[in-house]
Coordinates of C-alpha atoms in Angstrom, one line a residue:
M153 CA 16.7 21.0 -2.9
H154 CA 15.2 24.4 -3.2
K155 CA 14.9 26.2 0.1
H156 CA 11.4 26.4 1.4
L157 CA 9.7 29.4 2.9
L158 CA 7.6 28.8 6.0
P159 CA 4.1 30.4 5.6
L160 CA 1.5 29.6 8.1
A161 CA 0.4 26.3 6.4
L162 CA 4.0 25.2 5.7
L163 CA 2.7 24.2 2.2
T164 CA 3.8 26.9 -0.1
V165 CA 7.0 26.9 -2.1
A166 CA 7.6 30.5 -2.7
L167 CA 11.1 30.7 -3.9
A168 CA 11.0 32.4 -7.3
A169 CA 14.1 34.3 -8.4
C170 CA 14.1 38.1 -9.0
Q171 CA 11.1 39.7 -10.8
P172 CA 11.9 43.4 -11.3
Q173 CA 10.0 45.5 -8.8
S174 CA 10.8 48.8 -7.2
Q175 CA 12.0 48.6 -3.6
N176 CA 9.3 48.9 -1.0
A177 CA 6.5 48.9 -3.6
A178 CA 3.1 47.3 -3.2
P179 CA 2.8 44.0 -4.8
A180 CA 2.1 43.8 -8.5
D181 CA -1.2 42.8 -10.0
S182 CA -1.6 39.0 -10.7
G183 CA -1.0 39.9 -14.3
K184 CA -1.6 38.0 -17.6
P185 CA 0.9 36.7 -20.1
E186 CA 2.0 39.1 -22.9
S187 CA 0.0 37.0 -25.4
A188 CA -3.3 37.8 -23.6
T189 CA -2.7 41.6 -23.6
A190 CA -3.8 42.1 -27.1
A191 CA -7.3 41.0 -26.4
Q192 CA -9.7 42.8 -23.9
P193 CA -9.8 40.7 -20.7
S194 CA -13.2 39.2 -19.9
Q195 CA -15.2 40.1 -16.8
A196 CA -14.0 36.8 -15.2
D197 CA -10.4 37.7 -15.9
R198 CA -10.9 41.2 -14.3
A199 CA -12.5 39.7 -11.3
F200 CA -9.8 37.1 -10.9
A201 CA -7.1 39.8 -11.3
D202 CA -8.7 41.8 -8.4
L203 CA -9.0 38.7 -6.3
S204 CA -5.4 37.7 -6.9
K205 CA -4.2 41.1 -5.9
R206 CA -6.2 41.0 -2.7
W207 CA -5.1 37.5 -1.8
L208 CA -1.4 38.5 -2.3
E209 CA -1.9 41.7 -0.3
G210 CA -3.6 39.9 2.5
W211 CA -1.0 37.0 2.5
L212 CA 1.9 39.3 2.7
Q213 CA 0.4 41.1 5.7
L214 CA -0.4 37.8 7.4
N215 CA 3.1 36.5 6.8
P216 CA 5.4 39.4 7.1
I217 CA 8.6 37.3 7.6
N218 CA 8.0 35.6 4.3
A219 CA 7.0 38.9 2.7
T220 CA 10.6 40.1 3.3
Q221 CA 12.0 37.1 1.5
V222 CA 9.4 37.5 -1.3
G223 CA 10.6 41.0 -1.7
D224 CA 7.8 43.1 -0.3
H225 CA 9.6 45.3 2.3
R226 CA 6.6 47.1 3.7
F227 CA 6.5 44.7 6.6
D228 CA 10.1 44.3 7.4
S229 CA 9.6 45.3 11.1
E230 CA 6.8 42.9 11.7
V231 CA 6.7 39.1 12.7
D232 CA 4.0 36.5 12.0
D233 CA 1.1 36.3 14.6
L234 CA 0.5 32.6 15.4
S235 CA -1.6 33.1 18.4
A236 CA -5.2 31.8 18.4
A237 CA -6.4 35.3 17.3
G238 CA -3.8 35.4 14.5
R239 CA -4.7 31.9 13.2
Q240 CA -8.4 32.8 13.2
K241 CA -7.7 36.0 11.3
A242 CA -5.9 33.9 8.6
L243 CA -8.6 31.3 8.5
D244 CA -11.4 33.9 8.0
F245 CA -9.4 35.5 5.3
N246 CA -8.8 32.2 3.4
K247 CA -12.4 31.2 3.7
K248 CA -13.6 34.5 2.4
L249 CA -11.3 34.5 -0.6
I250 CA -12.1 30.9 -1.5
A251 CA -15.9 31.7 -1.5
E252 CA -15.2 34.6 -3.9
L253 CA -13.0 32.4 -6.1
D254 CA -15.9 29.8 -6.3
A255 CA -18.2 32.6 -7.7
I256 CA -15.9 33.1 -10.7
D257 CA -16.7 31.2 -13.8
A258 CA -13.4 29.5 -14.5
K259 CA -14.3 28.6 -18.1
Q260 CA -14.4 32.3 -18.9
L261 CA -10.9 32.9 -17.8
S262 CA -7.8 33.0 -20.2
R263 CA -5.8 29.7 -20.1
E264 CA -3.1 31.3 -18.0
N265 CA -5.6 32.6 -15.5
Q266 CA -7.2 29.1 -15.3
V267 CA -3.9 27.8 -14.3
D268 CA -3.4 30.6 -11.6
A269 CA -6.9 30.1 -10.4
L270 CA -6.3 26.4 -9.7
I271 CA -3.0 27.2 -8.1
L272 CA -4.7 29.7 -5.8
R273 CA -7.5 27.3 -5.0
N274 CA -5.0 24.6 -3.9
Q275 CA -3.1 27.2 -1.7
L276 CA -6.3 28.4 0.0
Q277 CA -7.7 24.9 0.6
G278 CA -4.2 23.7 1.8
D279 CA -3.9 26.6 4.2
I280 CA -7.3 26.0 5.7
W281 CA -6.8 22.2 6.0
S282 CA -3.4 22.7 7.6
T283 CA -4.7 25.1 10.2
E284 CA -7.8 23.2 11.1
T285 CA -7.0 19.6 10.5
L286 CA -3.2 19.0 10.4
Q287 CA -2.6 21.7 13.1
S288 CA 1.2 21.8 12.7
W289 CA 1.1 24.9 14.9
A290 CA 0.3 22.7 17.9
W291 CA 3.0 20.1 17.4
D292 CA 5.8 21.2 15.0
P293 CA 8.3 23.5 16.7
Q294 CA 10.2 23.9 13.4
I295 CA 7.5 26.4 12.3
Y296 CA 8.5 28.8 15.1
S297 CA 12.3 28.4 14.9
G298 CA 12.2 28.7 11.1
L299 CA 10.3 32.0 11.4
A300 CA 12.6 33.3 14.2
G301 CA 15.7 32.6 12.2
G302 CA 14.1 33.9 8.9
A303 CA 13.0 37.1 10.6
I304 CA 16.7 38.2 10.8
Y305 CA 18.2 36.2 7.9
N306 CA 15.6 37.4 5.3
L307 CA 16.4 41.0 6.3
M308 CA 20.1 41.0 6.4
A309 CA 21.3 38.3 4.0
R310 CA 20.7 40.3 0.8
E311 CA 21.4 44.0 0.1
F312 CA 18.0 45.0 -1.1
A313 CA 18.4 48.3 0.8
P314 CA 21.2 50.1 2.7
I315 CA 22.5 48.4 5.8
P316 CA 21.3 51.2 8.2
E317 CA 17.8 50.9 6.9
R318 CA 17.7 47.2 7.3
L319 CA 19.3 47.4 10.8
K320 CA 16.5 49.8 11.8
S321 CA 13.9 47.2 10.7
A322 CA 15.8 44.5 12.4
T323 CA 15.8 46.5 15.6
V324 CA 12.0 46.6 15.7
R325 CA 11.6 42.9 14.5
M326 CA 14.1 41.6 17.0
G327 CA 12.0 43.2 19.8
K328 CA 9.0 41.1 18.5
I329 CA 10.7 37.7 18.3
P330 CA 10.3 37.0 22.1
E331 CA 6.5 37.2 21.4
L332 CA 6.9 34.5 18.8
F333 CA 8.7 32.4 21.4
A334 CA 5.9 32.9 23.8
Q335 CA 3.3 31.8 21.2
M336 CA 5.4 28.8 20.6
R337 CA 5.4 27.9 24.3
E338 CA 1.6 28.6 24.5
N339 CA 0.6 26.7 21.3
L340 CA 2.8 23.5 21.5
D341 CA 1.4 20.5 23.3
P342 CA 4.3 18.5 24.3
A343 CA 2.3 15.3 24.2
R344 CA 1.9 15.8 20.6
V345 CA 5.4 17.2 19.8
P346 CA 7.7 14.4 18.3
K347 CA 11.0 14.0 20.2
I348 CA 13.0 14.4 17.0
H349 CA 11.3 17.7 16.3
A350 CA 12.0 18.9 19.8
E351 CA 15.7 17.8 19.7
T352 CA 16.3 19.2 16.3
V353 CA 15.0 22.7 17.3
A354 CA 16.8 22.6 20.5
K355 CA 20.1 22.2 18.5
Q356 CA 19.0 24.9 16.1
N357 CA 18.0 27.6 18.6
N358 CA 21.5 28.9 19.3
G359 CA 21.9 29.5 15.6
L360 CA 20.0 32.7 16.3
R361 CA 23.0 34.0 18.3
E362 CA 25.2 33.3 15.2
L363 CA 22.8 35.2 13.0
I364 CA 22.9 38.2 15.5
D365 CA 26.7 38.1 15.5
Q366 CA 27.1 37.5 11.8
F367 CA 24.5 40.0 10.5
I368 CA 23.6 42.5 13.3
T369 CA 26.4 43.2 15.8
S370 CA 29.1 43.0 13.0
N371 CA 27.3 46.0 11.3
A372 CA 26.1 47.8 14.4
D373 CA 28.7 50.6 13.8
K374 CA 26.6 51.6 10.8
L375 CA 24.2 53.2 13.2
S376 CA 24.7 55.9 15.8
G377 CA 23.0 57.8 18.5
D378 CA 19.6 56.9 19.5
D379 CA 19.3 54.3 16.7
R380 CA 22.5 52.5 17.8
K381 CA 21.2 52.4 21.5
K382 CA 17.9 51.0 20.3
L383 CA 19.7 48.4 18.3
D384 CA 22.0 47.4 21.3
D385 CA 19.0 47.1 23.6
A386 CA 17.1 44.9 21.1
V387 CA 20.2 42.7 20.8
A388 CA 20.6 42.3 24.5
A389 CA 16.9 41.5 25.0
L390 CA 16.9 39.0 22.1
R391 CA 20.0 37.3 23.4
K392 CA 18.2 36.9 26.8
A393 CA 15.1 35.6 25.2
V394 CA 17.1 33.0 23.2
A395 CA 18.8 31.8 26.3
E396 CA 15.5 31.5 28.1
Q397 CA 14.1 29.7 25.0
Q398 CA 16.9 27.3 25.1
T399 CA 16.2 26.6 28.8
W400 CA 12.6 25.9 28.0
L401 CA 13.5 23.7 25.1
D402 CA 16.1 21.7 27.1
K403 CA 14.3 21.4 30.3
T404 CA 10.5 21.3 29.3
L405 CA 9.9 20.5 25.7
V406 CA 12.5 17.8 24.9
P407 CA 12.0 15.8 28.1
N408 CA 8.2 15.9 27.6
A409 CA 8.0 15.5 23.8
K410 CA 5.8 12.3 23.4
G411 CA 4.3 12.8 19.9
D412 CA 4.4 10.5 16.9
F413 CA 6.4 11.9 13.9
R414 CA 4.3 9.8 11.5
I415 CA 1.2 11.8 10.3
G416 CA -0.8 8.7 9.1
A417 CA -2.5 7.7 5.9
A418 CA -5.4 10.1 6.0
N419 CA -3.4 13.2 6.7
Y420 CA -0.6 12.0 4.4
D421 CA -2.9 11.7 1.4
Q422 CA -4.5 15.0 1.9
K423 CA -1.2 16.7 2.5
L424 CA 0.3 15.0 -0.6
K425 CA -2.5 16.4 -2.6
F426 CA -1.9 20.1 -1.5
S427 CA 1.9 19.8 -1.5
L428 CA 2.3 18.3 -5.0
N429 CA -0.8 19.5 -6.8
S430 CA -0.2 16.4 -9.0
A431 CA -2.6 14.0 -10.7
L432 CA -0.6 11.0 -9.2
S433 CA -1.9 9.3 -6.2
R434 CA 0.0 7.8 -3.4
T435 CA -0.5 4.3 -4.8
E436 CA 0.5 5.4 -8.3
I437 CA 3.6 7.0 -6.9
R438 CA 4.7 4.0 -5.1
Q439 CA 4.1 1.6 -8.0
R440 CA 6.0 3.9 -10.4
A441 CA 8.9 4.3 -8.0
E442 CA 9.3 0.7 -7.4
A443 CA 9.3 -0.1 -11.1
E444 CA 11.8 2.6 -11.8
M445 CA 14.1 1.4 -9.0
K446 CA 14.2 -2.0 -10.6
R447 CA 14.9 -0.5 -14.1
V448 CA 17.7 1.8 -12.9
R449 CA 19.5 -1.0 -11.0
E450 CA 19.6 -3.1 -14.1
E451 CA 21.1 -0.2 -16.0
M452 CA 23.7 0.3 -13.3
Y453 CA 24.6 -3.4 -13.4
G454 CA 25.3 -3.0 -17.2
I455 CA 27.7 -0.1 -16.5
A456 CA 29.3 -2.1 -13.7
Q457 CA 30.0 -4.9 -16.2
T458 CA 31.8 -2.3 -18.5
V459 CA 33.9 -0.5 -15.9
L460 CA 34.9 -3.7 -14.0
K461 CA 35.7 -5.7 -17.1
D462 CA 39.2 -7.4 -16.8
K463 CA 39.7 -6.1 -13.2
P464 CA 41.3 -8.9 -11.2
T465 CA 39.1 -8.2 -8.1
A466 CA 35.9 -7.9 -10.0
P467 CA 33.0 -10.0 -8.7
E468 CA 31.1 -12.5 -10.8
M469 CA 28.9 -10.7 -13.3
P470 CA 26.7 -13.1 -15.3
A471 CA 24.3 -11.9 -18.0
Q472 CA 21.3 -12.9 -15.7
P473 CA 22.6 -12.1 -12.2
T474 CA 21.0 -13.1 -9.0
P475 CA 20.0 -10.1 -6.7
E476 CA 23.1 -10.7 -4.7
Q477 CA 25.4 -10.7 -7.8
Q478 CA 23.8 -7.5 -9.0
Q479 CA 24.3 -5.9 -5.6
K480 CA 28.0 -6.8 -5.4
A481 CA 28.8 -5.7 -8.9
I482 CA 27.2 -2.3 -8.6
E483 CA 28.9 -1.8 -5.1
A484 CA 32.3 -2.7 -6.6
A485 CA 31.8 -0.3 -9.4
L486 CA 30.7 2.5 -7.2
E487 CA 33.8 1.9 -5.1
L488 CA 35.9 3.2 -7.9
A489 CA 34.0 6.5 -7.8
Y490 CA 34.2 6.7 -4.0
Q491 CA 37.9 6.8 -4.0
E492 CA 38.0 10.2 -5.6
H493 CA 36.7 12.9 -3.2
P494 CA 37.8 16.2 -1.8
K495 CA 39.4 16.7 1.5
R496 CA 37.3 17.6 4.5
D497 CA 38.1 21.4 4.2
Q498 CA 37.9 21.5 0.4
V499 CA 34.2 20.7 -0.3
V500 CA 33.2 24.3 -0.9
D501 CA 36.1 25.1 -3.1
F502 CA 35.5 22.1 -5.2
A503 CA 31.9 22.9 -5.5
K504 CA 32.8 26.2 -7.0
E505 CA 35.0 24.5 -9.6
T506 CA 32.1 22.2 -10.6
L507 CA 29.7 25.0 -10.8
A508 CA 32.1 26.9 -13.3
Q509 CA 32.4 23.7 -15.3
A510 CA 28.8 22.9 -15.4
T511 CA 28.0 26.5 -16.6
A512 CA 30.6 26.3 -19.4
F513 CA 29.2 23.0 -20.5
T514 CA 25.6 24.0 -20.6
R515 CA 26.6 27.0 -22.8
E516 CA 28.8 25.0 -25.0
K517 CA 26.1 22.3 -25.7
N518 CA 23.4 24.9 -26.1
L519 CA 21.0 23.0 -23.8
V520 CA 19.1 26.0 -22.5
T521 CA 19.5 29.7 -22.4
V522 CA 21.9 30.6 -19.6
P523 CA 21.1 33.7 -17.6
N524 CA 23.8 36.1 -16.2
D525 CA 22.1 36.6 -12.8
P526 CA 24.7 36.2 -10.0
V527 CA 25.0 33.1 -8.0
K528 CA 27.3 32.6 -4.9
I529 CA 28.3 29.5 -3.0
I530 CA 28.0 30.0 0.8
L531 CA 28.2 28.0 3.9
M532 CA 24.6 27.1 5.2
P533 CA 23.6 29.2 8.1
E534 CA 23.5 27.2 11.4
F535 CA 19.9 27.8 12.1
Q536 CA 19.0 26.0 8.8
R537 CA 21.4 23.0 9.2
G538 CA 20.3 19.4 10.0
F539 CA 17.6 19.0 7.3
S540 CA 19.6 18.8 4.0
V541 CA 23.3 18.9 2.7
A542 CA 22.6 21.8 0.3
Y543 CA 20.0 24.0 -1.1
C544 CA 19.4 26.9 -3.6
D545 CA 18.1 30.1 -2.2
S546 CA 16.9 32.4 -4.8
P547 CA 16.0 36.2 -4.2
G548 CA 12.3 37.0 -3.9
P549 CA 10.1 37.6 -6.9
L550 CA 9.4 41.2 -5.9
D551 CA 13.1 42.0 -5.3
K552 CA 15.5 43.3 -7.9
G553 CA 18.4 41.0 -9.3
L554 CA 20.1 40.1 -6.2
D555 CA 22.4 37.1 -5.6
T556 CA 21.1 33.5 -5.7
Y557 CA 22.8 31.5 -2.9
Y558 CA 23.9 27.8 -3.4
A559 CA 24.3 26.9 0.2
I560 CA 26.3 23.8 1.5
S561 CA 26.3 22.6 5.0
P562 CA 29.8 22.2 6.5
I563 CA 30.8 18.8 8.0
P564 CA 30.0 18.9 11.7
D565 CA 33.1 19.5 13.9
D566 CA 32.1 16.8 16.3
W567 CA 32.0 14.0 13.5
S568 CA 34.5 11.2 13.9
D569 CA 37.0 10.4 11.1
E570 CA 34.9 7.5 10.2
Q571 CA 31.7 9.5 9.9
V572 CA 33.6 12.1 7.8
E573 CA 34.9 9.5 5.4
S574 CA 31.5 8.1 5.0
F575 CA 30.2 11.4 4.1
L576 CA 32.9 12.2 1.7
R577 CA 32.5 8.9 -0.1
E578 CA 28.9 9.8 -0.7
Y579 CA 29.8 13.3 -1.7
N580 CA 32.7 12.3 -3.9
N581 CA 34.0 14.4 -6.8
R582 CA 31.4 13.1 -9.3
M583 CA 28.5 13.5 -6.8
I584 CA 29.5 17.1 -6.1
H585 CA 29.4 17.7 -9.9
L586 CA 25.8 16.5 -9.8
L587 CA 25.0 18.5 -6.7
S588 CA 26.1 21.7 -8.5
I589 CA 24.1 20.7 -11.6
H590 CA 20.9 20.0 -9.4
E591 CA 21.2 23.2 -7.2
A592 CA 22.6 25.6 -9.6
M593 CA 23.4 24.9 -13.3
P594 CA 21.2 24.2 -15.1
G595 CA 19.1 23.2 -12.2
H596 CA 17.5 25.4 -9.5
Y597 CA 19.4 28.6 -10.1
L598 CA 18.9 28.6 -13.8
E599 CA 15.3 27.6 -13.5
G600 CA 14.5 30.3 -10.9
A601 CA 16.0 33.0 -13.2
H602 CA 13.9 31.9 -16.1
S603 CA 10.8 31.4 -14.1
A604 CA 11.0 35.0 -12.8
Q605 CA 10.4 36.5 -16.2
F606 CA 6.7 35.2 -16.3
P607 CA 4.5 38.3 -15.5
S608 CA 2.2 36.6 -12.9
T609 CA 3.3 37.7 -9.5
L610 CA 0.8 35.2 -8.0
R611 CA 2.5 32.3 -9.9
A612 CA 5.9 33.6 -8.8
V613 CA 5.0 33.7 -5.1
L614 CA 3.2 30.3 -5.4
R615 CA 6.0 28.7 -7.3
S616 CA 5.7 24.9 -7.5
G617 CA 8.2 22.9 -5.5
L618 CA 7.2 19.9 -7.7
F619 CA 8.2 21.8 -10.9
A620 CA 11.5 23.1 -9.3
E621 CA 12.6 19.8 -7.8
G622 CA 11.6 17.9 -10.9
W623 CA 13.4 20.2 -13.1
A624 CA 16.6 19.9 -11.1
V625 CA 16.5 16.2 -11.3
Y626 CA 15.6 16.3 -15.0
T627 CA 18.8 18.4 -15.7
E628 CA 21.0 15.7 -14.1
K629 CA 19.9 13.2 -16.8
M630 CA 20.0 15.8 -19.5
M631 CA 23.6 16.8 -18.7
T632 CA 24.6 13.2 -18.6
D633 CA 23.0 12.4 -21.8
A634 CA 24.8 15.4 -23.4
G635 CA 28.2 13.8 -22.4
Y636 CA 29.2 15.8 -19.4
L637 CA 32.7 14.9 -18.1
N638 CA 33.4 13.6 -21.6
G639 CA 30.9 10.7 -21.2
D640 CA 32.6 9.2 -18.2
P641 CA 30.9 5.9 -17.4
L642 CA 31.5 6.4 -13.6
F643 CA 29.8 9.8 -13.8
K644 CA 26.8 8.1 -15.4
L645 CA 26.8 5.4 -12.7
V646 CA 26.9 8.1 -10.0
Q647 CA 24.1 10.1 -11.7
L648 CA 22.1 6.9 -11.7
K649 CA 22.9 6.3 -8.0
F650 CA 21.8 10.0 -7.4
Y651 CA 18.6 9.2 -9.3
L652 CA 18.0 6.3 -7.0
R653 CA 18.1 8.6 -4.2
T654 CA 15.2 10.5 -5.8
I655 CA 13.2 7.3 -6.3
S656 CA 14.0 6.1 -2.8
N657 CA 12.9 9.4 -1.3
A658 CA 9.4 8.8 -2.6
I659 CA 9.2 5.2 -1.3
L660 CA 10.8 6.3 2.0
D661 CA 8.3 9.1 2.7
Q662 CA 5.4 6.8 2.4
G663 CA 7.0 4.0 4.3
V664 CA 7.8 6.2 7.3
H665 CA 4.5 8.1 7.5
V666 CA 1.9 5.7 6.2
D667 CA 3.5 2.2 6.7
G668 CA 5.2 2.8 10.0
W669 CA 8.7 1.9 8.9
T670 CA 11.3 1.5 11.4
R671 CA 14.8 2.9 11.2
E672 CA 16.2 -0.4 10.1
Q673 CA 13.6 -0.7 7.2
A674 CA 14.5 2.8 6.1
M675 CA 18.2 2.3 6.3
E676 CA 17.8 -1.0 4.3
L677 CA 16.2 0.8 1.5
M678 CA 18.6 3.6 1.4
T679 CA 21.9 1.8 2.0
K680 CA 21.2 -1.5 0.2
Q681 CA 18.7 -0.8 -2.6
A682 CA 19.8 2.8 -3.3
F683 CA 23.6 2.3 -2.4
Q684 CA 23.7 5.4 0.0
Q685 CA 26.6 5.8 2.5
E686 CA 25.6 5.4 6.1
R687 CA 26.0 9.1 7.0
E688 CA 23.8 10.2 4.0
A689 CA 21.1 7.6 4.9
A690 CA 21.2 8.5 8.6
G691 CA 20.6 12.1 7.7
K692 CA 17.7 11.3 5.4
W693 CA 16.1 9.2 8.1
V694 CA 16.1 12.3 10.3
R695 CA 14.8 14.4 7.4
A696 CA 12.0 11.9 6.8
Q697 CA 10.9 12.1 10.4
L698 CA 11.0 15.9 10.4
S699 CA 9.1 16.4 7.2
S700 CA 6.4 14.8 5.2
T701 CA 5.3 14.9 1.4
Q702 CA 8.4 17.0 0.5
L703 CA 10.6 14.1 -0.3
P704 CA 8.3 12.8 -3.1
T705 CA 8.5 16.2 -4.9
Y706 CA 11.8 15.1 -6.7
F707 CA 10.5 11.8 -8.1
V708 CA 7.0 13.0 -9.1
G709 CA 8.2 16.2 -10.5
V710 CA 10.8 14.6 -12.7
Q711 CA 8.4 11.8 -13.9
E712 CA 6.0 14.6 -14.9
H713 CA 8.7 16.5 -16.6
F714 CA 9.9 13.3 -18.5
D715 CA 6.3 12.6 -19.5
T716 CA 5.9 16.1 -20.8
R717 CA 9.1 16.0 -22.8
K718 CA 8.1 12.7 -24.3
A719 CA 4.6 14.0 -25.3
V720 CA 6.1 17.0 -26.9
E721 CA 8.7 15.0 -28.8
A722 CA 6.0 12.8 -30.1
K723 CA 3.9 15.8 -31.2
L724 CA 6.8 17.6 -32.9
G725 CA 8.8 14.7 -34.3
D726 CA 11.9 15.9 -36.3
K727 CA 10.9 19.5 -35.5
F728 CA 11.8 19.0 -31.8
N729 CA 14.7 21.2 -30.5
L730 CA 16.0 20.7 -27.1
K731 CA 17.0 24.2 -26.3
A732 CA 13.7 25.5 -27.6
Y733 CA 11.8 23.0 -25.6
N734 CA 13.7 23.7 -22.4
D735 CA 13.3 27.5 -22.7
K736 CA 9.5 27.0 -23.4
V737 CA 9.0 24.9 -20.3
L738 CA 10.8 27.4 -18.2
S739 CA 8.9 30.3 -19.6
Y740 CA 5.6 29.5 -17.8
G741 CA 6.8 30.7 -14.3
A742 CA 7.1 27.2 -12.6
P743 CA 3.5 26.1 -12.1
P744 CA 2.8 22.4 -11.2
V745 CA 4.2 20.4 -14.2
R746 CA 0.8 19.0 -15.2
F747 CA -0.3 22.6 -16.2
V748 CA 2.9 23.0 -18.3
R749 CA 2.0 19.9 -20.2
Q750 CA -1.6 21.0 -20.7
L751 CA -0.4 24.5 -21.9
M752 CA 2.2 23.1 -24.3
L753 CA -0.1 20.4 -25.9
D754 CA -3.2 22.8 -25.9
Q755 CA -5.1 20.5 -23.6
P756 CA -8.0 21.5 -21.3
I757 CA -6.7 23.1 -18.0
E758 CA -7.8 20.9 -15.1

């Protein structure tokens, strides 16, 4: 997955890779593609450019912790204000801007600005709805814990400025994190907070101490005199605040958390609209996912018949199997892949090997232009663990070419041998190859580096999670079709299993939040129909409770990518070139995929 920023509405995916910008500079203008610069911009285009610039400026000020990650470092000493007054300020800002956007004649905008206007409208409407209707600020403690951790991590994880300068900003910012904790305690209504959310944040809270040790105290000797004293005082005060927060979490929030983690059909449908910005409805997503799961399982059965042929322990595999026969055959074939996995302490090293191999293959097969931007594999910071196994964390769109992080969560120390084996069977050798393809090459990392070249800063900051996740899943199939790992049929089988996870994610999310699924129903889908190991499925059950409408982004995104490629292939016929197509798709700056299709096929922007 691509790591998500946490703006006030928790709806924006703003994870674009580096776009050149001078350090500490004000944000760039919304911008127009180079193709539009030759013509004089219309009055509507000029009005929209001004509006976009003012929205970005206001958004960065309202979300200073995210501004640091985006790469605007004017607010590095500030933290977000989630008090009632702060929320009202954000609401007033969003409502004013959307009224101004309504006054612009969209038909007079350039095609690229029509896309950006629809993206901005979706953002503004989503932020307003989230604050007024969903009210995550009143029941989701993850908002506050994510901001507290990000306040330090976003400052110190990348070298966008000299360490002493960043430490001085961190000194001031750490002094303001206790106020964020106070707002959390004031805003949250324990009767509305789900138990799973409270317990997860209680486990993550001490990760702030790890961040202090890793990034602050380990570099404290870079300051001296009064600056060093201020830093030491801020660290001591924050450590005390973290301890007090832990007591409140353990003694007050967790015992009294009584909320339902299910957001219900009405909220789900509205949030789905804002999160995905897709033309597909919840019903259409469900129907398409169920049909695709049936098709993929049939394809997996055909591979199982091949890899198990002539094996003495192979189950019965007739041409027209019963559901039970299909299940047993696929499980038996996957068992061959499960036997080959790294040792507990070798997962990260093996991931580095797979990244190098996937990069070489992508270049060799000329599938897409490969950038030279740096990417590093790291252990996932503790404050971000418990949600996913891995993520790609690209530098902000306003920062210079800094490292992209491919982060992997370590196996918990308290897991039993049985739990570890379950995890490693799921993340076997072939699955780690796929993880590196998805998160890095030619998935998230490559896509982020390409998308950063598009000149619209607004589009970079409001980068579509649907596009990003869909692209990453699309590349899994593309690499397999190109013969990765010498066309190994077991790799193809594991790739299809990985794709089943994408499909089941979409079904699971609806099942949990709309249909009221129990844990047993969720585990049945994941472990039986999608062949996931118990540890993977158990983790996904937790993730489905902690989030909503993010899990479908993988399936909906890849379906729209598949649809777009099919439409372009049909239009170009023999003139279709895969590398040229992929480069073109990535050249638009990662808007929602439906806009890419409309731009590539010269369709109306809507």
